[in-house]
mmCIF file of C-alpha atoms and ligand atoms in Angstrom:
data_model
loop_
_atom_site.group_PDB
_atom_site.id
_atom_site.type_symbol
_atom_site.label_atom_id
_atom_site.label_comp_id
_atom_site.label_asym_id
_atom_site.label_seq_id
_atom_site.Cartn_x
_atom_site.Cartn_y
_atom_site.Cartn_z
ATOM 1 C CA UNK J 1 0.000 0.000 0.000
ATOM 2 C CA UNK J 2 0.920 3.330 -0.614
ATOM 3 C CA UNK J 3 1.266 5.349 2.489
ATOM 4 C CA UNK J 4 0.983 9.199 2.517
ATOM 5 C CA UNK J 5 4.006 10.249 2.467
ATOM 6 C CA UNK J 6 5.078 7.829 -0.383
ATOM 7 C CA UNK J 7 1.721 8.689 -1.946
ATOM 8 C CA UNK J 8 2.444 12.615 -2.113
ATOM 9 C CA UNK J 9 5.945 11.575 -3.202
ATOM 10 C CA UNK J 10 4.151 9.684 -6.470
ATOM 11 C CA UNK J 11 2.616 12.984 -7.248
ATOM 12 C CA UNK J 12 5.321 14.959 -6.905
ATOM 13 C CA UNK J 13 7.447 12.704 -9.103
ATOM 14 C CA UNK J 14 4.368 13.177 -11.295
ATOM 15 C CA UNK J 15 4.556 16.674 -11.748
ATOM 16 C CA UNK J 16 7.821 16.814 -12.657
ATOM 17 C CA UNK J 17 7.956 13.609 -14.786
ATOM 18 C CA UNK J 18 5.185 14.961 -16.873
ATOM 19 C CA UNK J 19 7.054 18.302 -17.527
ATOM 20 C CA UNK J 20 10.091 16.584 -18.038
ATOM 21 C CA UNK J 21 8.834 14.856 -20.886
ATOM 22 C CA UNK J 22 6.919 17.748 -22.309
ATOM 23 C CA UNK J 23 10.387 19.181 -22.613
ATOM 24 C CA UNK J 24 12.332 15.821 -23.923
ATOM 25 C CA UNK J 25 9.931 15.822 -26.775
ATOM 26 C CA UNK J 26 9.256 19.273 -27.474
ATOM 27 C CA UNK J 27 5.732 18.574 -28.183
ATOM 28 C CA UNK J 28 2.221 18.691 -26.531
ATOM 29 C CA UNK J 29 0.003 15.276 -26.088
ATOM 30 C CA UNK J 30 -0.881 14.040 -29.213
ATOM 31 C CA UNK J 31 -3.716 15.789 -30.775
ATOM 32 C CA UNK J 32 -7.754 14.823 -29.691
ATOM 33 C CA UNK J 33 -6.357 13.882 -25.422
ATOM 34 C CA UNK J 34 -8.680 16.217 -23.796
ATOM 35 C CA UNK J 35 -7.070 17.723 -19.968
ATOM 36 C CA UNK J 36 -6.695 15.143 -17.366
ATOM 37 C CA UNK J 37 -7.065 12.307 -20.320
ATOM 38 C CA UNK J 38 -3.781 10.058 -20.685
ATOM 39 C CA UNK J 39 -2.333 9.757 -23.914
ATOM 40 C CA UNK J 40 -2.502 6.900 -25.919
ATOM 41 C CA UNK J 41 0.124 5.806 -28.083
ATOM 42 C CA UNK J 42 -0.058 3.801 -30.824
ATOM 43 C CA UNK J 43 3.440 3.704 -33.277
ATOM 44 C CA UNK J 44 7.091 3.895 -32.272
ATOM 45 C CA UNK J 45 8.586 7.639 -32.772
ATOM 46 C CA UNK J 46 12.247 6.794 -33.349
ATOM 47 C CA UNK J 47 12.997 5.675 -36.645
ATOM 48 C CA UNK J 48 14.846 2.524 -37.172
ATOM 49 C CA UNK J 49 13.163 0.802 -34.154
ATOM 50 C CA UNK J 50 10.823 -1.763 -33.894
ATOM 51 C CA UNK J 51 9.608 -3.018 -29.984
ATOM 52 C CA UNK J 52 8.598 -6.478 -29.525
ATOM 53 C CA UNK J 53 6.168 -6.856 -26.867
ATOM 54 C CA UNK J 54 4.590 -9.503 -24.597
ATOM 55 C CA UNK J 55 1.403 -9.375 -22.893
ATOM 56 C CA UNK J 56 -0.606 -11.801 -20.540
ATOM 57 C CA UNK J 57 2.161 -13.040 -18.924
ATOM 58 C CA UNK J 58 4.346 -13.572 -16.655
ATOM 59 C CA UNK J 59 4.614 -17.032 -18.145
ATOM 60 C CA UNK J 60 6.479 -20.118 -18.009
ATOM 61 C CA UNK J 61 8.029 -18.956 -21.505
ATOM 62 C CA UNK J 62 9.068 -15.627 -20.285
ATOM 63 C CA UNK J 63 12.848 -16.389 -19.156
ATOM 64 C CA UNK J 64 13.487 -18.092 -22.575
ATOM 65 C CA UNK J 65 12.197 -14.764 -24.422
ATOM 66 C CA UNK J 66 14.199 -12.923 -22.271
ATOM 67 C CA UNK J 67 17.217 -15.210 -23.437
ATOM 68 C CA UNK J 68 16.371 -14.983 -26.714
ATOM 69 C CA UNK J 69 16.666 -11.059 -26.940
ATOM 70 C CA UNK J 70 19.547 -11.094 -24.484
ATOM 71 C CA UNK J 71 21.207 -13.428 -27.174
ATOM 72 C CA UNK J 72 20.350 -11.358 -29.969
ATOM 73 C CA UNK J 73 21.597 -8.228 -28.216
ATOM 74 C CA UNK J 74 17.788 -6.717 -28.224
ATOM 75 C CA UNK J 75 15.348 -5.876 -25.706
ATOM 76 C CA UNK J 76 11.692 -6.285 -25.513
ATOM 77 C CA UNK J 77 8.725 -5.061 -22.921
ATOM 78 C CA UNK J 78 6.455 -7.481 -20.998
ATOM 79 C CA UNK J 79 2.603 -6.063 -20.226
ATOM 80 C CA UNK J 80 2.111 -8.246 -17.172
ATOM 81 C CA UNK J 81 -0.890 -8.881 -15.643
ATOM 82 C CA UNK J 82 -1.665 -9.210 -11.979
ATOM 83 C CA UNK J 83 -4.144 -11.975 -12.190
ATOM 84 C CA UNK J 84 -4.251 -13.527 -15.560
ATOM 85 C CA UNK J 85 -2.561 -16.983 -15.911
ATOM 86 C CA UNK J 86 -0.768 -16.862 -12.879
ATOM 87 C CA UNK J 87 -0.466 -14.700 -9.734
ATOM 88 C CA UNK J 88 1.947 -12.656 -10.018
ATOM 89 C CA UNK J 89 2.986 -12.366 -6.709
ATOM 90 C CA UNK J 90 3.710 -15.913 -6.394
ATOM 91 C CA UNK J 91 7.054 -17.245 -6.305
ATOM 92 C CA UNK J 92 8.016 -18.469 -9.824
ATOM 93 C CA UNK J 93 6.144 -15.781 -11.722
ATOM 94 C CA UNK J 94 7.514 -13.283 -9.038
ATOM 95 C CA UNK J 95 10.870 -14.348 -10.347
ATOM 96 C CA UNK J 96 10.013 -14.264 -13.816
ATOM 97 C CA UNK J 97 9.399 -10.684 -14.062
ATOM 98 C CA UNK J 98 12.579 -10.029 -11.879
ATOM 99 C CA UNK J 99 14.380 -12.253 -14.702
ATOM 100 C CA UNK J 100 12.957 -9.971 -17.224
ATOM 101 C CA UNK J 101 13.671 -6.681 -15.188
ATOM 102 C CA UNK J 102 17.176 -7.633 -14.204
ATOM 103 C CA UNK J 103 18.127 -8.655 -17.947
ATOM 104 C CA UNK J 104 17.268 -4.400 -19.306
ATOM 105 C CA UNK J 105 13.590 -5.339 -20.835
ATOM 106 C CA UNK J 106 11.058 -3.238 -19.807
ATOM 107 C CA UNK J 107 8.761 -3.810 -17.644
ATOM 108 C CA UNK J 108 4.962 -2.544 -18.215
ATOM 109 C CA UNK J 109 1.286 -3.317 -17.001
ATOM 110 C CA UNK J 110 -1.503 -5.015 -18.931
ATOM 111 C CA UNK J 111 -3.792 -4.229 -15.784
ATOM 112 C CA UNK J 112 -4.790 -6.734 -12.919
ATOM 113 C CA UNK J 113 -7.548 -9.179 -14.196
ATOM 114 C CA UNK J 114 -7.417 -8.596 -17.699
ATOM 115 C CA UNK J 115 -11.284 -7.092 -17.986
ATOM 116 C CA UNK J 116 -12.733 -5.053 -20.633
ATOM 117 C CA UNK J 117 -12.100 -1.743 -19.216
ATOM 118 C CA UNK J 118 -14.802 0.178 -20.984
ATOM 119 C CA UNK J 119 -17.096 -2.014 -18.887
ATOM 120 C CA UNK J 120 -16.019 -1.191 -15.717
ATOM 121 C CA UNK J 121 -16.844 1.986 -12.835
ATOM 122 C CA UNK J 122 -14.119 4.133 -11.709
ATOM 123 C CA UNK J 123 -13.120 2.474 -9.002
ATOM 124 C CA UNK J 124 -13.119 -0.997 -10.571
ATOM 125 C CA UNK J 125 -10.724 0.650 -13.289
ATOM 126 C CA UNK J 126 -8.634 2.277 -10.575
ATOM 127 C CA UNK J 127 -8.115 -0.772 -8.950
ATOM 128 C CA UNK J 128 -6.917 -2.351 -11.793
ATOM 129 C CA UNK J 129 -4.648 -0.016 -13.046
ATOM 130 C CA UNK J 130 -3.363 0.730 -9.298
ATOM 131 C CA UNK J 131 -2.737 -2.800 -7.702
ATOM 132 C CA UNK J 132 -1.120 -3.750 -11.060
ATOM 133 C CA UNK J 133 1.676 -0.846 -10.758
ATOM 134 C CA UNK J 134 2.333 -1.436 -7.002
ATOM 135 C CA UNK J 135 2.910 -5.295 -7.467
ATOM 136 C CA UNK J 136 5.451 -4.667 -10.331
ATOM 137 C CA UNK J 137 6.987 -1.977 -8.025
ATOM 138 C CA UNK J 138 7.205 -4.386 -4.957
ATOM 139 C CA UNK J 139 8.736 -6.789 -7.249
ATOM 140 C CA UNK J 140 11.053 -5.105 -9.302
ATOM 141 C CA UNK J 141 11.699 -1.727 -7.694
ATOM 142 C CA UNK J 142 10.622 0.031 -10.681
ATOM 143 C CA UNK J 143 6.930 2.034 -10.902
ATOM 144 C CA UNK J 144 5.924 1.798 -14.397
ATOM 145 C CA UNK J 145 4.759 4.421 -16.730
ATOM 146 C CA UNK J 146 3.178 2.649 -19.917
ATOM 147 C CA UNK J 147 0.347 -0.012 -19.411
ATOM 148 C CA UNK J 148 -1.197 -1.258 -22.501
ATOM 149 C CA UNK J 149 -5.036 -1.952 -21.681
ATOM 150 C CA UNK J 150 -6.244 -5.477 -22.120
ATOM 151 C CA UNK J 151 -7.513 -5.648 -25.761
ATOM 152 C CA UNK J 152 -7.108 -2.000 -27.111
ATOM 153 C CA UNK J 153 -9.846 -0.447 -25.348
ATOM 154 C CA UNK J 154 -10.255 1.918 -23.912
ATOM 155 C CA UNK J 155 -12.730 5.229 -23.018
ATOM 156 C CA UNK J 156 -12.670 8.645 -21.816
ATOM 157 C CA UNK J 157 -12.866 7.172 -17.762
ATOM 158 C CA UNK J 158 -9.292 4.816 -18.833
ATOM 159 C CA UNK J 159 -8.055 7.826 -20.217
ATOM 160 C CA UNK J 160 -8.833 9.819 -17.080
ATOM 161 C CA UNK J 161 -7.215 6.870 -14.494
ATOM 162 C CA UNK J 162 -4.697 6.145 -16.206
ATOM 163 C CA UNK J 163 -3.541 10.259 -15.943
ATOM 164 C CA UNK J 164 -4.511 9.748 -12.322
ATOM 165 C CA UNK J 165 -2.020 6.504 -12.275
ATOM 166 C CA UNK J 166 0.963 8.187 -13.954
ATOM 167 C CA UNK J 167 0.050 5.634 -16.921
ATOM 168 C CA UNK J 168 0.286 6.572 -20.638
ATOM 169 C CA UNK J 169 -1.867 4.397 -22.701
ATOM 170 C CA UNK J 170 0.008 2.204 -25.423
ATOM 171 C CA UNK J 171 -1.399 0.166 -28.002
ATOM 172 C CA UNK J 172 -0.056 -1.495 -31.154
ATOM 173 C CA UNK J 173 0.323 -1.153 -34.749
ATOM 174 C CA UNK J 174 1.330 -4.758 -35.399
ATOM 175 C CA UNK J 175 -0.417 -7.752 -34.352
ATOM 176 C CA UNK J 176 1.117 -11.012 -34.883
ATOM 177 C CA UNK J 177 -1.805 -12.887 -34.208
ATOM 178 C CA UNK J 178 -0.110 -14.973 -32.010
ATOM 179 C CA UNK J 179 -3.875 -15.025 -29.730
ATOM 180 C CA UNK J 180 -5.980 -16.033 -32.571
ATOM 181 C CA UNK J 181 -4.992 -19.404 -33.277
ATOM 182 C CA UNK J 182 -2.832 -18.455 -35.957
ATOM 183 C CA UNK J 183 0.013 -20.977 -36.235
ATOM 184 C CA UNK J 184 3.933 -19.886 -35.664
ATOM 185 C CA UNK J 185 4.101 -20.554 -39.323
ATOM 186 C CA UNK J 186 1.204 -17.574 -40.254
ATOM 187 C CA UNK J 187 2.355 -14.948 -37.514
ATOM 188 C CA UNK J 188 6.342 -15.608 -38.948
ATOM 189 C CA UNK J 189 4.406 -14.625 -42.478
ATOM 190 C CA UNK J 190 2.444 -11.495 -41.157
ATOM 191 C CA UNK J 191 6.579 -10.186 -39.970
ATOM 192 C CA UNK J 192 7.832 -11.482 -43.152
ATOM 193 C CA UNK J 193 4.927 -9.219 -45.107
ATOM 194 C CA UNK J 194 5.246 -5.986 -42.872
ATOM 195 C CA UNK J 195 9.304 -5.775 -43.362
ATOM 196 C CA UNK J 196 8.609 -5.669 -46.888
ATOM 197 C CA UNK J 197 6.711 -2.465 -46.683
ATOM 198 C CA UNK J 198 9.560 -1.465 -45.088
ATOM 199 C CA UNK J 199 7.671 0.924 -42.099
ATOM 200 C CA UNK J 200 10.333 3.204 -40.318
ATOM 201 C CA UNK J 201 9.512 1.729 -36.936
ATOM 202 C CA UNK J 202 6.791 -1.001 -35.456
ATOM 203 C CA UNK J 203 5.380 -1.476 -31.927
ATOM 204 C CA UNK J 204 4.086 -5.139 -31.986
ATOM 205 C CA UNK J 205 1.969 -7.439 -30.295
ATOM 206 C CA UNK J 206 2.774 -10.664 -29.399
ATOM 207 C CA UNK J 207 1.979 -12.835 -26.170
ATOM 208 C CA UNK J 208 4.494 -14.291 -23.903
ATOM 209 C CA UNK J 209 2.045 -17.377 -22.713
ATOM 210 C CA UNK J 210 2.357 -18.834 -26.302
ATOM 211 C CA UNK J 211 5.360 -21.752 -26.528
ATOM 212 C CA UNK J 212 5.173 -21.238 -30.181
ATOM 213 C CA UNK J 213 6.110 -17.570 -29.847
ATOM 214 C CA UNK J 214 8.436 -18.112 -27.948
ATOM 215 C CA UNK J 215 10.331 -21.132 -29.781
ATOM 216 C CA UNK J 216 9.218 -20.564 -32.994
ATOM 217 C CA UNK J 217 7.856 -17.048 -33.790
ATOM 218 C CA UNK J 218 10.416 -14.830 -31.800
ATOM 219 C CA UNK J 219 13.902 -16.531 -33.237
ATOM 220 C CA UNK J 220 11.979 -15.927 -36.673
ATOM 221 C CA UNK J 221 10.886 -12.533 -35.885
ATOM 222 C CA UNK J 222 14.203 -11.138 -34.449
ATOM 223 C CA UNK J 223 16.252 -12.882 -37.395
ATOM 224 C CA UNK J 224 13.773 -11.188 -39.722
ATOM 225 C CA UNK J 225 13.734 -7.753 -38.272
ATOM 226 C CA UNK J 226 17.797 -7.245 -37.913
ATOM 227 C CA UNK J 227 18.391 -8.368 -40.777
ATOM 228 C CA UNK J 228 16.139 -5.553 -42.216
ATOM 229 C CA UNK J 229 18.381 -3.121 -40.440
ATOM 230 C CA UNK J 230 15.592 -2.579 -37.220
ATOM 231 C CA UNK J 231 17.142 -1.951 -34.097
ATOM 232 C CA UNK J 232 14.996 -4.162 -31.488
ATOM 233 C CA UNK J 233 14.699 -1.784 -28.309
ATOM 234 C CA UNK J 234 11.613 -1.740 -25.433
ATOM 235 C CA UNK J 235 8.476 1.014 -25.819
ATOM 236 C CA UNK J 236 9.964 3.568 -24.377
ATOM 237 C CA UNK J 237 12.893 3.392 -25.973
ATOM 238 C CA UNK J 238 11.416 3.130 -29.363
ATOM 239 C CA UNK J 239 9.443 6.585 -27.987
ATOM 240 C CA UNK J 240 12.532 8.212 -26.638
ATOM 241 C CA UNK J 241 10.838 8.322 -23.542
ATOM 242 C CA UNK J 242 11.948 6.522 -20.108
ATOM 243 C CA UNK J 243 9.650 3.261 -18.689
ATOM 244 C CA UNK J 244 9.481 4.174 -15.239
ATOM 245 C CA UNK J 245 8.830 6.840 -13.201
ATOM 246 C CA UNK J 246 11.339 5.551 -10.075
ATOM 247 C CA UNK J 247 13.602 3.335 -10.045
ATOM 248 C CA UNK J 248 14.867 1.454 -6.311
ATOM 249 C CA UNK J 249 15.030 -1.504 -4.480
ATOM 250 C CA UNK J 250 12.218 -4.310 -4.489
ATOM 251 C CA UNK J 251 10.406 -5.291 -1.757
ATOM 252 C CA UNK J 252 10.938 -8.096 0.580
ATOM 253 C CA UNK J 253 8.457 -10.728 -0.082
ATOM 254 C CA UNK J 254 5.777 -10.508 2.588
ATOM 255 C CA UNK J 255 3.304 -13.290 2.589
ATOM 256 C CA UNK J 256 0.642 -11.167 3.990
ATOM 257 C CA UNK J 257 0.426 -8.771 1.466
ATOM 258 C CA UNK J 258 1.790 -10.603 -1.778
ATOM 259 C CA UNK J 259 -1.596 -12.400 -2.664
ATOM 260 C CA UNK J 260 -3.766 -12.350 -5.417
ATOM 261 C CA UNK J 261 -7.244 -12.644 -3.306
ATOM 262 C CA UNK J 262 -9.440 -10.100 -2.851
HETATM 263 C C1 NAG K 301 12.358 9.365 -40.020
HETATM 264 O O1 NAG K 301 11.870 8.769 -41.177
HETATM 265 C C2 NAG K 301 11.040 9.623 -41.944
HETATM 266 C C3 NAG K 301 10.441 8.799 -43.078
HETATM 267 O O2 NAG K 301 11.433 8.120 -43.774
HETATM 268 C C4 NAG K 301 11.852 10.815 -42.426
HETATM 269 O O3 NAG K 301 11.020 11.699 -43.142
HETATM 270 C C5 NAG K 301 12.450 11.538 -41.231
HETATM 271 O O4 NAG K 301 13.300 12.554 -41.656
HETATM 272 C C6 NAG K 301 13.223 10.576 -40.352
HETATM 273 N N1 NAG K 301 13.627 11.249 -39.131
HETATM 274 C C7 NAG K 301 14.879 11.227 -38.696
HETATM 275 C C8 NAG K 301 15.131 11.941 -37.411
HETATM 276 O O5 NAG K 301 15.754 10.641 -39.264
HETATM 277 C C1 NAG K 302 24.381 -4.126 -29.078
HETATM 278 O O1 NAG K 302 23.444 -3.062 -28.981
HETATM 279 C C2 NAG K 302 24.030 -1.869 -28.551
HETATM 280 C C3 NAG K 302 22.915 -0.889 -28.292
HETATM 281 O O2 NAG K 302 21.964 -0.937 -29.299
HETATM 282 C C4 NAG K 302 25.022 -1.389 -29.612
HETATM 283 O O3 NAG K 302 25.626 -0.177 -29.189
HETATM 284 C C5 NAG K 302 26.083 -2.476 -29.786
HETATM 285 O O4 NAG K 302 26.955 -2.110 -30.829
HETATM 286 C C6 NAG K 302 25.454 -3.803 -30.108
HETATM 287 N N1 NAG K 302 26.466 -4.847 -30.081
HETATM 288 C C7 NAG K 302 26.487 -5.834 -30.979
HETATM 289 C C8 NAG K 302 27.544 -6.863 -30.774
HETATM 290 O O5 NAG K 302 25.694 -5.883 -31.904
HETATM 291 C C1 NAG K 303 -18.224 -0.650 -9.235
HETATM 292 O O1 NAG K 303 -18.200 -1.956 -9.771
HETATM 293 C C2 NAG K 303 -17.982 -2.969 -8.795
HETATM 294 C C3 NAG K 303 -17.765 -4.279 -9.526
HETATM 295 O O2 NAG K 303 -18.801 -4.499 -10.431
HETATM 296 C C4 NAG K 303 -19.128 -2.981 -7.806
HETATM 297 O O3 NAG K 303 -18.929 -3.981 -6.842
HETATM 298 C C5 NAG K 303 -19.209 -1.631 -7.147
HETATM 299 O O4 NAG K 303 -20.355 -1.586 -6.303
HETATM 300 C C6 NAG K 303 -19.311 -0.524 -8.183
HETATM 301 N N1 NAG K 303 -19.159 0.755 -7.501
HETATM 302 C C7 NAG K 303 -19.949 1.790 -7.762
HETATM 303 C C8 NAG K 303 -19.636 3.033 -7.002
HETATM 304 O O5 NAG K 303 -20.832 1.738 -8.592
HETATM 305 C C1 NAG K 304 6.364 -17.238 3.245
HETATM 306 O O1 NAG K 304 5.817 -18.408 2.678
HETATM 307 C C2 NAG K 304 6.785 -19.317 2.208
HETATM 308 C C3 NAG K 304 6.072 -20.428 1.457
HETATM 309 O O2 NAG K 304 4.914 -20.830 2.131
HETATM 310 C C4 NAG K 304 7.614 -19.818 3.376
HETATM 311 O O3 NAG K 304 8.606 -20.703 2.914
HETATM 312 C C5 NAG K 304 8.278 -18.625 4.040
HETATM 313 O O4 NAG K 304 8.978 -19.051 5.188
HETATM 314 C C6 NAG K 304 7.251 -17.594 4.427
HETATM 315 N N1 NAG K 304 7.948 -16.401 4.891
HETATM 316 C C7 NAG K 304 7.566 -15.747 5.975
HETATM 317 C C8 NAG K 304 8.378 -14.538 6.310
HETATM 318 O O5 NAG K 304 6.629 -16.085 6.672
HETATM 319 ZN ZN1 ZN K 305 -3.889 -9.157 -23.277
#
């Protein structure tokens, strides 16, 4: 939990992260975010770049991704959830966004239970967004910046909490359709087809709690993309921006409060 002090702290940090980065870019929101709204991105800024992220997890596959980049000199971002697959807070998945963390990917939220935001009240929505940022904090150290909301959607009200939550919206403007049943085979083809038109950056979609991503697609992918000349780098970096607004020490495990029940 966020105690006052730590809580007025967050704001602060707010403030002057979000003038910091009006000065790093140079530029106002994107056009169409009404006051109080969070942005949403949806492309890379930085030419050259492409980001390869992972949502769903944490997932049994996520340490061999993070291999795989590591191996390939790249870096990727995970959109965890809190309560998707696994709890996060348990032990092994714990670890497996520590893994991630510790090996320079970046580490983002996909919210807690993976709902359809635009059907939820404000204070359903703020509890997703909220207990979804402190767990990755606890765990890594690190209080994110970027969540990507479950699906694509969102409203005016995710908009609104998100601002509240420090969280800039981020979508996607390549799906591999890794979720859809597609085989490895048909997402490899879908990279294969978008190099071609030869876009100056690409923020993907993929999903970490896929073993044919991971094995299959991802070696493909990466092979593909370098070889076009893309530089494989996390969100942010792909947006010149930075993933987190503070960086410190995780927290020490404590069973009490590391649970996924209500
Ligand atoms: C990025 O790429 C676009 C399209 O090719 C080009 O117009 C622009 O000048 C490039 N920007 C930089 C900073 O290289
Ligand atoms: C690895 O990536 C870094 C940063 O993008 C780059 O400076 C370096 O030259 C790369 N090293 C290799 C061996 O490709
Ligand atoms: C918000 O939604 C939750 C979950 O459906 C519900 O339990 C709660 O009563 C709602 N709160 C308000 C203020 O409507
Ligand atoms: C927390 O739970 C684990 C697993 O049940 C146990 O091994 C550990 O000793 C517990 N730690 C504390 C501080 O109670
Ligand atoms: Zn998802």
């Amino acid at each position: 939990m966020f105690s006052a002090a730590s809580l007025a702290l967050f704001t602060l940090t707010l403030a002057m992260g979000v003038s910091a980065q009006a000065s790093e870019t140079g530029t106002a929101p994107s056009n169409g975010t009404a006051p109080g709204a969070a942005q949403v991105i949806t492309s890379c800024t930085v030419n050259n770049t492409v980001a390869l992220a992972f949502d769903d997890g944490p997932s049994q596959y996520l340490q061999h991704i993070s291999d795989i980049l590591v191996a390939k000199n790249a870096t990727g971002t995970f959109f965890v959830n809190g309560l998707n697959y696994d709890c996060i807070y348990d032990p092994e998945p714990a670890a497996w966004v520590k893994y991630a963390y510790d090996a320079g990917h970046q580490i983002g939220s996909h919210t807690w239970h993976h709902l359809h935001l635009i059907k939820l009240n404000e204070t359903a929505v703020t509890a997703e967004f909220s207990r979804t940022a402190l767990a990755i904090q606890q765990i890594t150290g690190a209080f994110p910046a970027f969540t990507r909301p479950p699906y694509g959607e969102y409203n005016q009200l995710v908009q609104q909490v998100a601002q509240a939550q420090g969280q800039t919206l981020v979508t996607w403007d390549f799906d591999s359709a890794d979720s859809i049943g597609d085989s490895a085979k048909q997402s490899q083809a879908l990279y294969a087809a978008q190099v071609l038109k030869h876009p100056v950056n690409m923020l993907t979609l993929n999903h970490d709690v896929y073993k044919s991503t991971a094995y299959k697609l991802l070696p493909y992918a990466i092979n593909k993309l370098q070889d076009a000349g893309y530089k494989l780098v996390t969100v942010a970096e792909c947006l010149g921006r930075t993933p987190y607004w503070s960086v410190g020490n995780p927290a020490v495990r404590n069973n009490a409060t590391w649970v996924c029940t209500k």
